[in-house]
Short mmCIF file of C-alpha atoms and ligand atoms in Angstrom, two decimals:
data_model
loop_
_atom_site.label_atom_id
_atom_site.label_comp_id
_atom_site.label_asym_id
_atom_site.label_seq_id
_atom_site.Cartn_x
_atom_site.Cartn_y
_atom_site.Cartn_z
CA UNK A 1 -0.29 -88.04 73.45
CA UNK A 2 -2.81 -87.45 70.87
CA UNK A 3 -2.62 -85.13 68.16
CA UNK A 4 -5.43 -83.00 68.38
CA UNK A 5 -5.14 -79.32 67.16
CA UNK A 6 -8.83 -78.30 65.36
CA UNK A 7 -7.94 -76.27 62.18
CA UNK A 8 -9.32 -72.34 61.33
CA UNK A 9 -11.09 -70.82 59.18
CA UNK A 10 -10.70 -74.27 57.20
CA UNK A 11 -12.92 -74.10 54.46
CA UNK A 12 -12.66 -70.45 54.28
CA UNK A 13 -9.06 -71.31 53.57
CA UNK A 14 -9.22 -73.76 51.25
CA UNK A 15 -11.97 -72.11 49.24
CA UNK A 16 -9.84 -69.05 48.98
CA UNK A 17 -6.92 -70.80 47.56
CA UNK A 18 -7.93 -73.47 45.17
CA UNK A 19 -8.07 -73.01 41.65
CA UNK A 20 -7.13 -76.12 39.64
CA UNK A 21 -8.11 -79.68 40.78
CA UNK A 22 -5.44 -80.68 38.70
CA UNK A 23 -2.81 -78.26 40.71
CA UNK A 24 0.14 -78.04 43.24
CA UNK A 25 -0.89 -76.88 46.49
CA UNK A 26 1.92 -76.08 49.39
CA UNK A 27 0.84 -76.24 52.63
CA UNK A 28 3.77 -74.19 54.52
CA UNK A 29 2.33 -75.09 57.77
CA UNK A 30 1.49 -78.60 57.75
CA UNK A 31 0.88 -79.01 61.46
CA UNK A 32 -1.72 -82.06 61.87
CA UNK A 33 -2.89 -81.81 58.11
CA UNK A 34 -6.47 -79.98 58.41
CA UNK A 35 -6.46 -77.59 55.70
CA UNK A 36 -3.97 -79.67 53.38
CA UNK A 37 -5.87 -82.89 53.76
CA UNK A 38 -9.28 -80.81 53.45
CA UNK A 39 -7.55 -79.47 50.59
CA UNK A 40 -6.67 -82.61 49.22
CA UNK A 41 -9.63 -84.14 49.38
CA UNK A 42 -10.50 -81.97 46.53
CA UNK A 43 -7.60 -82.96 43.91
CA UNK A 44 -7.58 -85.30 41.38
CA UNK A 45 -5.05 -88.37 41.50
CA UNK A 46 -3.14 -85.80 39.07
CA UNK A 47 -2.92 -82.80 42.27
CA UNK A 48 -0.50 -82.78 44.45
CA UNK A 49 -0.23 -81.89 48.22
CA UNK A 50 3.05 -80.73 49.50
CA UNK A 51 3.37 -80.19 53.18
CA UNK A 52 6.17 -78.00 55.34
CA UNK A 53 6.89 -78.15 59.09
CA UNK A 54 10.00 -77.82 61.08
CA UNK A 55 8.37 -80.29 63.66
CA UNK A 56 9.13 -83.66 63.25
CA UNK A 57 6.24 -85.07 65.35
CA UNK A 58 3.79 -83.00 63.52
CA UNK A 59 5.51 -84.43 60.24
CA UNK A 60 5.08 -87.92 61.18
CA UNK A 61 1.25 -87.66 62.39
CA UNK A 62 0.63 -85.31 59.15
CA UNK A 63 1.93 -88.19 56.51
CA UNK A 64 -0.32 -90.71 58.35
CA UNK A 65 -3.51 -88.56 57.97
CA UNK A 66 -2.51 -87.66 54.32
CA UNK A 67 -2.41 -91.06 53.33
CA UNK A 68 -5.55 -91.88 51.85
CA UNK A 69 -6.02 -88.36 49.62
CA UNK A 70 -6.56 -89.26 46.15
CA UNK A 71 -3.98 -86.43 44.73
CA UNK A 72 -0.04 -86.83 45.21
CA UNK A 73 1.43 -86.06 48.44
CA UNK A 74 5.01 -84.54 49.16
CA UNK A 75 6.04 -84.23 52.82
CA UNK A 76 9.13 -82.02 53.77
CA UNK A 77 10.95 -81.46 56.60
CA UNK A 78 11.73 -77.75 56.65
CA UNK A 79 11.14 -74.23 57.97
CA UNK A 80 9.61 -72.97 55.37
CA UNK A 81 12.19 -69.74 55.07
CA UNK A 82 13.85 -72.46 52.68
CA UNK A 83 10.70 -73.08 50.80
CA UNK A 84 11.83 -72.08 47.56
CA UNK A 85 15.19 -74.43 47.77
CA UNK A 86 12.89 -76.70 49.56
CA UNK A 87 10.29 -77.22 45.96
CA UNK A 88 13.17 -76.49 43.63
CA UNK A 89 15.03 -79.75 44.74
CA UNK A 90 12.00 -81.91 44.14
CA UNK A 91 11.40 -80.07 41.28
CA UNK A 92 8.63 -77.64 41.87
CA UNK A 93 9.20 -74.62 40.27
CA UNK A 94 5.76 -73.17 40.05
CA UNK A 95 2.50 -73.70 42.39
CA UNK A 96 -1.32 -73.20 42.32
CA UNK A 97 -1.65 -72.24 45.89
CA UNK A 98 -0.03 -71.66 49.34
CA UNK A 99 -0.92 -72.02 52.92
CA UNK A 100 0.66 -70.46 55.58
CA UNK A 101 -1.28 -70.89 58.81
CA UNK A 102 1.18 -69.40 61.48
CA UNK A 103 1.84 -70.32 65.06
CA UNK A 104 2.20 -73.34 66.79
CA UNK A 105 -0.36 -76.06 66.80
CA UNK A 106 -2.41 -77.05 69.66
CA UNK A 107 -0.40 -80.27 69.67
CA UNK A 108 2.62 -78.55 70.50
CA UNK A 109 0.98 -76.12 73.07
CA UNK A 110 -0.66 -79.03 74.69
CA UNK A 111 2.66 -81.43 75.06
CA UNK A 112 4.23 -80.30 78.53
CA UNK A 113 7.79 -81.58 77.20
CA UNK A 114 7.80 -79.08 74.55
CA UNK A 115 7.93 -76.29 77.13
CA UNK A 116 5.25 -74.32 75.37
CA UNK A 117 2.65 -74.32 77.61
CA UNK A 118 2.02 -71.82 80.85
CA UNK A 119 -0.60 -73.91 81.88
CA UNK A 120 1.65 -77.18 82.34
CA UNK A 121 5.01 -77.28 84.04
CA UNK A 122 7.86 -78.76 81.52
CA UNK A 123 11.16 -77.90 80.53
CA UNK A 124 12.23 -74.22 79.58
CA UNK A 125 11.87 -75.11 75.35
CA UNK A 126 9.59 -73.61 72.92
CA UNK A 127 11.56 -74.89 69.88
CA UNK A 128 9.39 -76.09 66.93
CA UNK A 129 12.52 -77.71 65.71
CA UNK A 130 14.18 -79.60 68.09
CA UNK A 131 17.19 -80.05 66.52
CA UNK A 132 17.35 -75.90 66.79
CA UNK A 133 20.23 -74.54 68.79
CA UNK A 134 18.46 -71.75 70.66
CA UNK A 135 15.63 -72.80 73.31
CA UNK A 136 13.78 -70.71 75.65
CA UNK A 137 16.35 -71.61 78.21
CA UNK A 138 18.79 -70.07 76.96
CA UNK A 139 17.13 -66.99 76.12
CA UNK A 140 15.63 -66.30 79.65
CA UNK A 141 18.65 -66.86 81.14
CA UNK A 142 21.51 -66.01 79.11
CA UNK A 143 20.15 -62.93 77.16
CA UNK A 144 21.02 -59.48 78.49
CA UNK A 145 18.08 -57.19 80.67
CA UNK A 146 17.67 -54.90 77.38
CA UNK A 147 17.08 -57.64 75.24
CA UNK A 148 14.91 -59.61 77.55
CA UNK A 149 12.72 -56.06 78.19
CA UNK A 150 12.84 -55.30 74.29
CA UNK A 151 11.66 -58.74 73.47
CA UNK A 152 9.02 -58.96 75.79
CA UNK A 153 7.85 -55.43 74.95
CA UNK A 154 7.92 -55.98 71.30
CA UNK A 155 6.67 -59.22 70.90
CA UNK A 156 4.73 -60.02 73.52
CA UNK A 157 3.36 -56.30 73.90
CA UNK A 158 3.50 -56.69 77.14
CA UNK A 159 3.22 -53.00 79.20
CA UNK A 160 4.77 -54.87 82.44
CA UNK A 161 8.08 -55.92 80.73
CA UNK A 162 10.59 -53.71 82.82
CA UNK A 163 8.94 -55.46 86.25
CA UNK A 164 8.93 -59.02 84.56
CA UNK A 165 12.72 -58.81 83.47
CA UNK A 166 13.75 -57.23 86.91
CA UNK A 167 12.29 -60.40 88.49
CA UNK A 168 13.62 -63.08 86.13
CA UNK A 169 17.29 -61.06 86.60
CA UNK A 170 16.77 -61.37 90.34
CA UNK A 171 15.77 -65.06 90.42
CA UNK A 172 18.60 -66.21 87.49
CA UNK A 173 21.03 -64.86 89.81
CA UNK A 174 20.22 -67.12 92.27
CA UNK A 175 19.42 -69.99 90.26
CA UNK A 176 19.15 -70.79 87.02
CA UNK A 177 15.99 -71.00 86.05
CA UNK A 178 15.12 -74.29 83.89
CA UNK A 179 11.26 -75.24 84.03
CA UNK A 180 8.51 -73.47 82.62
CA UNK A 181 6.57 -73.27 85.80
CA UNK A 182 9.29 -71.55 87.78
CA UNK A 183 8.93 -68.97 84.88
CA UNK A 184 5.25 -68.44 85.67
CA UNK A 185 5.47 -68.20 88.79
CA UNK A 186 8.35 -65.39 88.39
CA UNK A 187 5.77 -63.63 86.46
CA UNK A 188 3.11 -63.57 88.89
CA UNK A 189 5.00 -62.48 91.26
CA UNK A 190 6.09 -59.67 89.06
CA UNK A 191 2.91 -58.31 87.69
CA UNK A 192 1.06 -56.91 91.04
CA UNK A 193 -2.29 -58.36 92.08
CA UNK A 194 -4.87 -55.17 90.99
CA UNK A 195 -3.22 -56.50 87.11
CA UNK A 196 -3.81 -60.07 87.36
CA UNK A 197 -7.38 -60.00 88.34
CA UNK A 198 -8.75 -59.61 84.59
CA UNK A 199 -7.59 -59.98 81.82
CA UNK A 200 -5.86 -63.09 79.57
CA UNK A 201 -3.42 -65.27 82.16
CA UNK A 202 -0.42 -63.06 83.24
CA UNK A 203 2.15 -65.04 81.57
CA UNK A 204 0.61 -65.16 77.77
CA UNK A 205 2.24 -62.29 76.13
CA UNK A 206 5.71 -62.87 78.12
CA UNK A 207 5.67 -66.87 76.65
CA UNK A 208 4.64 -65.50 73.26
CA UNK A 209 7.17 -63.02 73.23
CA UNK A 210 9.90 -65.67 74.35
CA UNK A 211 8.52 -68.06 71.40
CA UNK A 212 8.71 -65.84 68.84
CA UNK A 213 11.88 -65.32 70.46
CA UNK A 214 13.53 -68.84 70.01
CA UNK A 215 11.37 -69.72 66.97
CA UNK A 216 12.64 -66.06 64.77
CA UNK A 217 8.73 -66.12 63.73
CA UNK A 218 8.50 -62.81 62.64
CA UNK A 219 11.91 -62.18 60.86
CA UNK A 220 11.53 -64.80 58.39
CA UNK A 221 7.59 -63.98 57.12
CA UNK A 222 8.77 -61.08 54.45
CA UNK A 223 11.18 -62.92 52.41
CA UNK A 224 8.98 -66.08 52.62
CA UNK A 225 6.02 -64.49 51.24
CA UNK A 226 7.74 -62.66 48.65
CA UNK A 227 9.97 -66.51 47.59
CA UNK A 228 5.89 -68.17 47.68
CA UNK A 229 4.33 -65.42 45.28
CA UNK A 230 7.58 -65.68 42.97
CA UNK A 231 6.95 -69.15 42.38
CA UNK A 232 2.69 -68.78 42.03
CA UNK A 233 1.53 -69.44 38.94
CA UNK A 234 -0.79 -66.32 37.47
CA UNK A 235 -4.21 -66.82 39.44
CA UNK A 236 -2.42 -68.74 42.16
CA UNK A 237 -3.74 -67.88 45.41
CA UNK A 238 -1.42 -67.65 48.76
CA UNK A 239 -3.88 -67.43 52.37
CA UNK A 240 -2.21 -66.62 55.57
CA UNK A 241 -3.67 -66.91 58.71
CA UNK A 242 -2.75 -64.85 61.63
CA UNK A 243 -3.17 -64.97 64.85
CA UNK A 244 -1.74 -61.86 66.79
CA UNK A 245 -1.18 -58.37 65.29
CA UNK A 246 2.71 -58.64 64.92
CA UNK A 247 1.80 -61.02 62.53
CA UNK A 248 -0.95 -59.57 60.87
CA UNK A 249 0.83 -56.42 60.32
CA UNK A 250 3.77 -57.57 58.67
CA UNK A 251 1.42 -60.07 56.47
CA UNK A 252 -0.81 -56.74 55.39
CA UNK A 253 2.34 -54.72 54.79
CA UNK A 254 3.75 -57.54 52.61
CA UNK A 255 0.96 -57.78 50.66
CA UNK A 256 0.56 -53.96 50.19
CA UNK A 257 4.52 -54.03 49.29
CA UNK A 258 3.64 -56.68 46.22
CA UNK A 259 0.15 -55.31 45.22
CA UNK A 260 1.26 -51.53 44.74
CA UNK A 261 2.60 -50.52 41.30
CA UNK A 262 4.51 -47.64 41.59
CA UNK A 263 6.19 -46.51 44.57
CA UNK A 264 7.82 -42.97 43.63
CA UNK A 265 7.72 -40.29 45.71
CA UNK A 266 4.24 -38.41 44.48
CA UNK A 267 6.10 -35.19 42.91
CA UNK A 268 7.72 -37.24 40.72
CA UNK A 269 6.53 -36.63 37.37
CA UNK A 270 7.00 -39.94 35.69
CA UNK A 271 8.09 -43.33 37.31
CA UNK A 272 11.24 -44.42 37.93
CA UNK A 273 11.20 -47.30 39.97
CA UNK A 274 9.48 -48.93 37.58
CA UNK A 275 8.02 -51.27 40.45
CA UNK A 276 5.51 -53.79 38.89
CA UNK A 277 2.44 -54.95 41.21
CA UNK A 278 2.85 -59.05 41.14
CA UNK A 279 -0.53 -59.84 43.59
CA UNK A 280 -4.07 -58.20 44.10
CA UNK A 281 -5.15 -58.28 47.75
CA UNK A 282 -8.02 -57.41 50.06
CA UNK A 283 -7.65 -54.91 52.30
CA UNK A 284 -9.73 -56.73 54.78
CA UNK A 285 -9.22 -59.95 56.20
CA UNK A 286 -11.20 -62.74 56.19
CA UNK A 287 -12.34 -63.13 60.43
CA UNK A 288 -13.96 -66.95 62.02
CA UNK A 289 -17.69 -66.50 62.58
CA UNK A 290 -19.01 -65.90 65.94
CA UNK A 291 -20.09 -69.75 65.75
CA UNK A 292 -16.96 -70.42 64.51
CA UNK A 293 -14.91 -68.99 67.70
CA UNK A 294 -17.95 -70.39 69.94
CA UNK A 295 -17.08 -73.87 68.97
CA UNK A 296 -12.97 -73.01 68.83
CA UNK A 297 -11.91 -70.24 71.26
CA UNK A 298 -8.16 -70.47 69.58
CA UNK A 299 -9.69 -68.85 66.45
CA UNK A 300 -10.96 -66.28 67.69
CA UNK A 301 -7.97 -63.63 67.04
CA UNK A 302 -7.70 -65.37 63.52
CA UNK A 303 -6.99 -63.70 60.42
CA UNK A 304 -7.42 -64.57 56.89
CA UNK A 305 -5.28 -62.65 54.32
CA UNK A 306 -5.36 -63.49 50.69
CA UNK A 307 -3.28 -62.67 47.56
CA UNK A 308 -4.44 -63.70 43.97
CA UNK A 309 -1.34 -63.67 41.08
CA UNK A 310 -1.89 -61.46 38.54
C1 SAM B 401 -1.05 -73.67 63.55
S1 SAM B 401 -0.15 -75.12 63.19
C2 SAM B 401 -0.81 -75.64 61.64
C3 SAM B 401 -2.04 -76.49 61.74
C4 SAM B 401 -2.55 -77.02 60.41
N1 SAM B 401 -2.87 -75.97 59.49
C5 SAM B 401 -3.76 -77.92 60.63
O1 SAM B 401 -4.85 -77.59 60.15
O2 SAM B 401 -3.61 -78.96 61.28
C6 SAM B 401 1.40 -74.51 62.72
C7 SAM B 401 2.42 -75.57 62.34
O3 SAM B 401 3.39 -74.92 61.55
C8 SAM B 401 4.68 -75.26 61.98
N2 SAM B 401 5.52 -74.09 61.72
C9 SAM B 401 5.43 -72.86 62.27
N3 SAM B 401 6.36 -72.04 61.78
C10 SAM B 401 7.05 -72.76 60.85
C11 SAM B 401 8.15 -72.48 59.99
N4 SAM B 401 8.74 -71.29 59.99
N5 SAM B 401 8.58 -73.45 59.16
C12 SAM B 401 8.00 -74.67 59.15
N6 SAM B 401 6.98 -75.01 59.96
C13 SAM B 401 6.50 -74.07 60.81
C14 SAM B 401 4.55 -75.64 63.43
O4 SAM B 401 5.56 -76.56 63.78
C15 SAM B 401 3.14 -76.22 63.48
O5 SAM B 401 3.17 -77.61 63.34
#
């Protein structure tokens, strides 16, 4: 299988968040290496390139590509909620820039035995780290009906969650269910016809949901954020890129969280949290251009959010 997975908003990216040729650049997201070898290619023999992914096979194709860079490069293999442990044992302690580009790769989606994909039948999986404990499997059928309706609701923000759950309760206690295309098919059945006709394919938002699920994408993003600005240096840039509106939201709130000064309750008459602003950020996020979705359909729910150190 080849690695293909065609990187967003890429020069947008790496634009926004180089500073120094001469710098440290963390690529949290290393995935096939687009933006960090892009990035890269712009460092002197004195930058350095260090890449993050909990996937093992991204890892391997990743150091490959980054090979012939002429800056330093620094492959770990992490989830990058240990990214400040992660730099501190090699000795990083402070960095120019940071990539986050969220998700799973195209790579991943595309690789039936990864159990990503609705569109290919595979096992029940999802994990980006395969030595992870939780997989989809268990979550469909082990988890309890409120969680299962509360996760697809939430993070899939899926309106037909009660009907979906009802059905994969009703099949599981039959059979366990194991393969991603029995899953699918447990969903169409679910959602009725008048539903299906339009829209995205009736089992998107219920796989999302279940691979944010196994993955604990969202729970981790806050602290992460907060650990990569702590170790910025001043006028060190981090870029996220989002590409759903659970993530986006939590990225904007972040950012709002580190680039407000003072958060007292307004009839206060002086401060007392003495809160400090640490970024400066854009309200608006960057977007691909219509030629860039045209070319790459993926991007086209992308989002660019930047933070500058003050
Ligand atoms: C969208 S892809 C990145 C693609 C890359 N920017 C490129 O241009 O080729 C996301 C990658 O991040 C990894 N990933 C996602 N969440 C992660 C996490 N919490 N920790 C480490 N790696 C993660 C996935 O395994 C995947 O390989």
């Amino acid at each position: 299988m080849e690695f293909n997975h065609v990187s967003v908003l890429l020069h947008e990216t790496v634009d926004s968040v180089l500073t120094d040729p001469n710098g440290i650049y963390v690529d949290c997201t290393l995935g096939g290496a687009g933006h960090a070898h892009a990035l890269g290619e712009r460092l002197t023999p004195e930058g350095m390139i260090v890449g993050l992914d909990q996937d093992e096979d991204a890892l391997a194709v990743a150091r490959e590509r980054l090979s012939n860079l002429p800056c330093k490069v620094l492959t770990i293999p992490t989830n990058f909620a240990n990214l400040k442990e992660a730099l501190q044992s090699h000795g990083i302690h402070e960095v120019d820039g940071f990539i986050f580009d969220l998700g799973v790769s195209s790579y991943q989606l595309d690789t039936p035995e990864r159990g990503f994909s609705y569109m290919n039948d595979g096992p029940l999986d999802m994990r980006m780290d395969k030595d992870a404990p939780l997989t989809a499997e268990i979550v469909v059928n082990e988890y309890s009906y409120e969680d299962l309706v509360r996760i697809i609701k939430d993070y899939g923000e899926e309106r037909w969650a009660k009907r979906i759950v009802d059905f994969i309760v009703d099949a599981r206690n039959t059979q366990r269910i194991i393969t991603t295309g029995e899953l699918v098919s447990i969903i169409k059945k679910a959602i009725p016809a008048k539903a299906r006709q339009d829209g995205p394919h009736p089992a998107k938002r219920t796989f999302q949901a279940i691979r944010i699920e196994v993955n604990r994408e969202l729970a981790i993003l806050h602290d992460s954020f907060v650990d990569a600005v702590e170790l910025l240096k001043p006028n060190g840039r981090i870029g996220v890129i989002t590409f759903h509106s659970l993530e986006d939201r939590i990225t904007k709130q972040t950012f709002k969280e580190l680039s407000t000064a003072c958060v007292c309750p307004p009839n206060l008459p002086v401060c007392v949290c003495n809160n400090k602003a640490v970024i400066k950020a854009k309200n608006k996020a960057i977007e691909p251009s219509e030629r860039e979705i045209e070319i790459n359909p993926r991007s086209r729910s992308a989002k660019l959010r930047v933070g500058i150190k003050l």
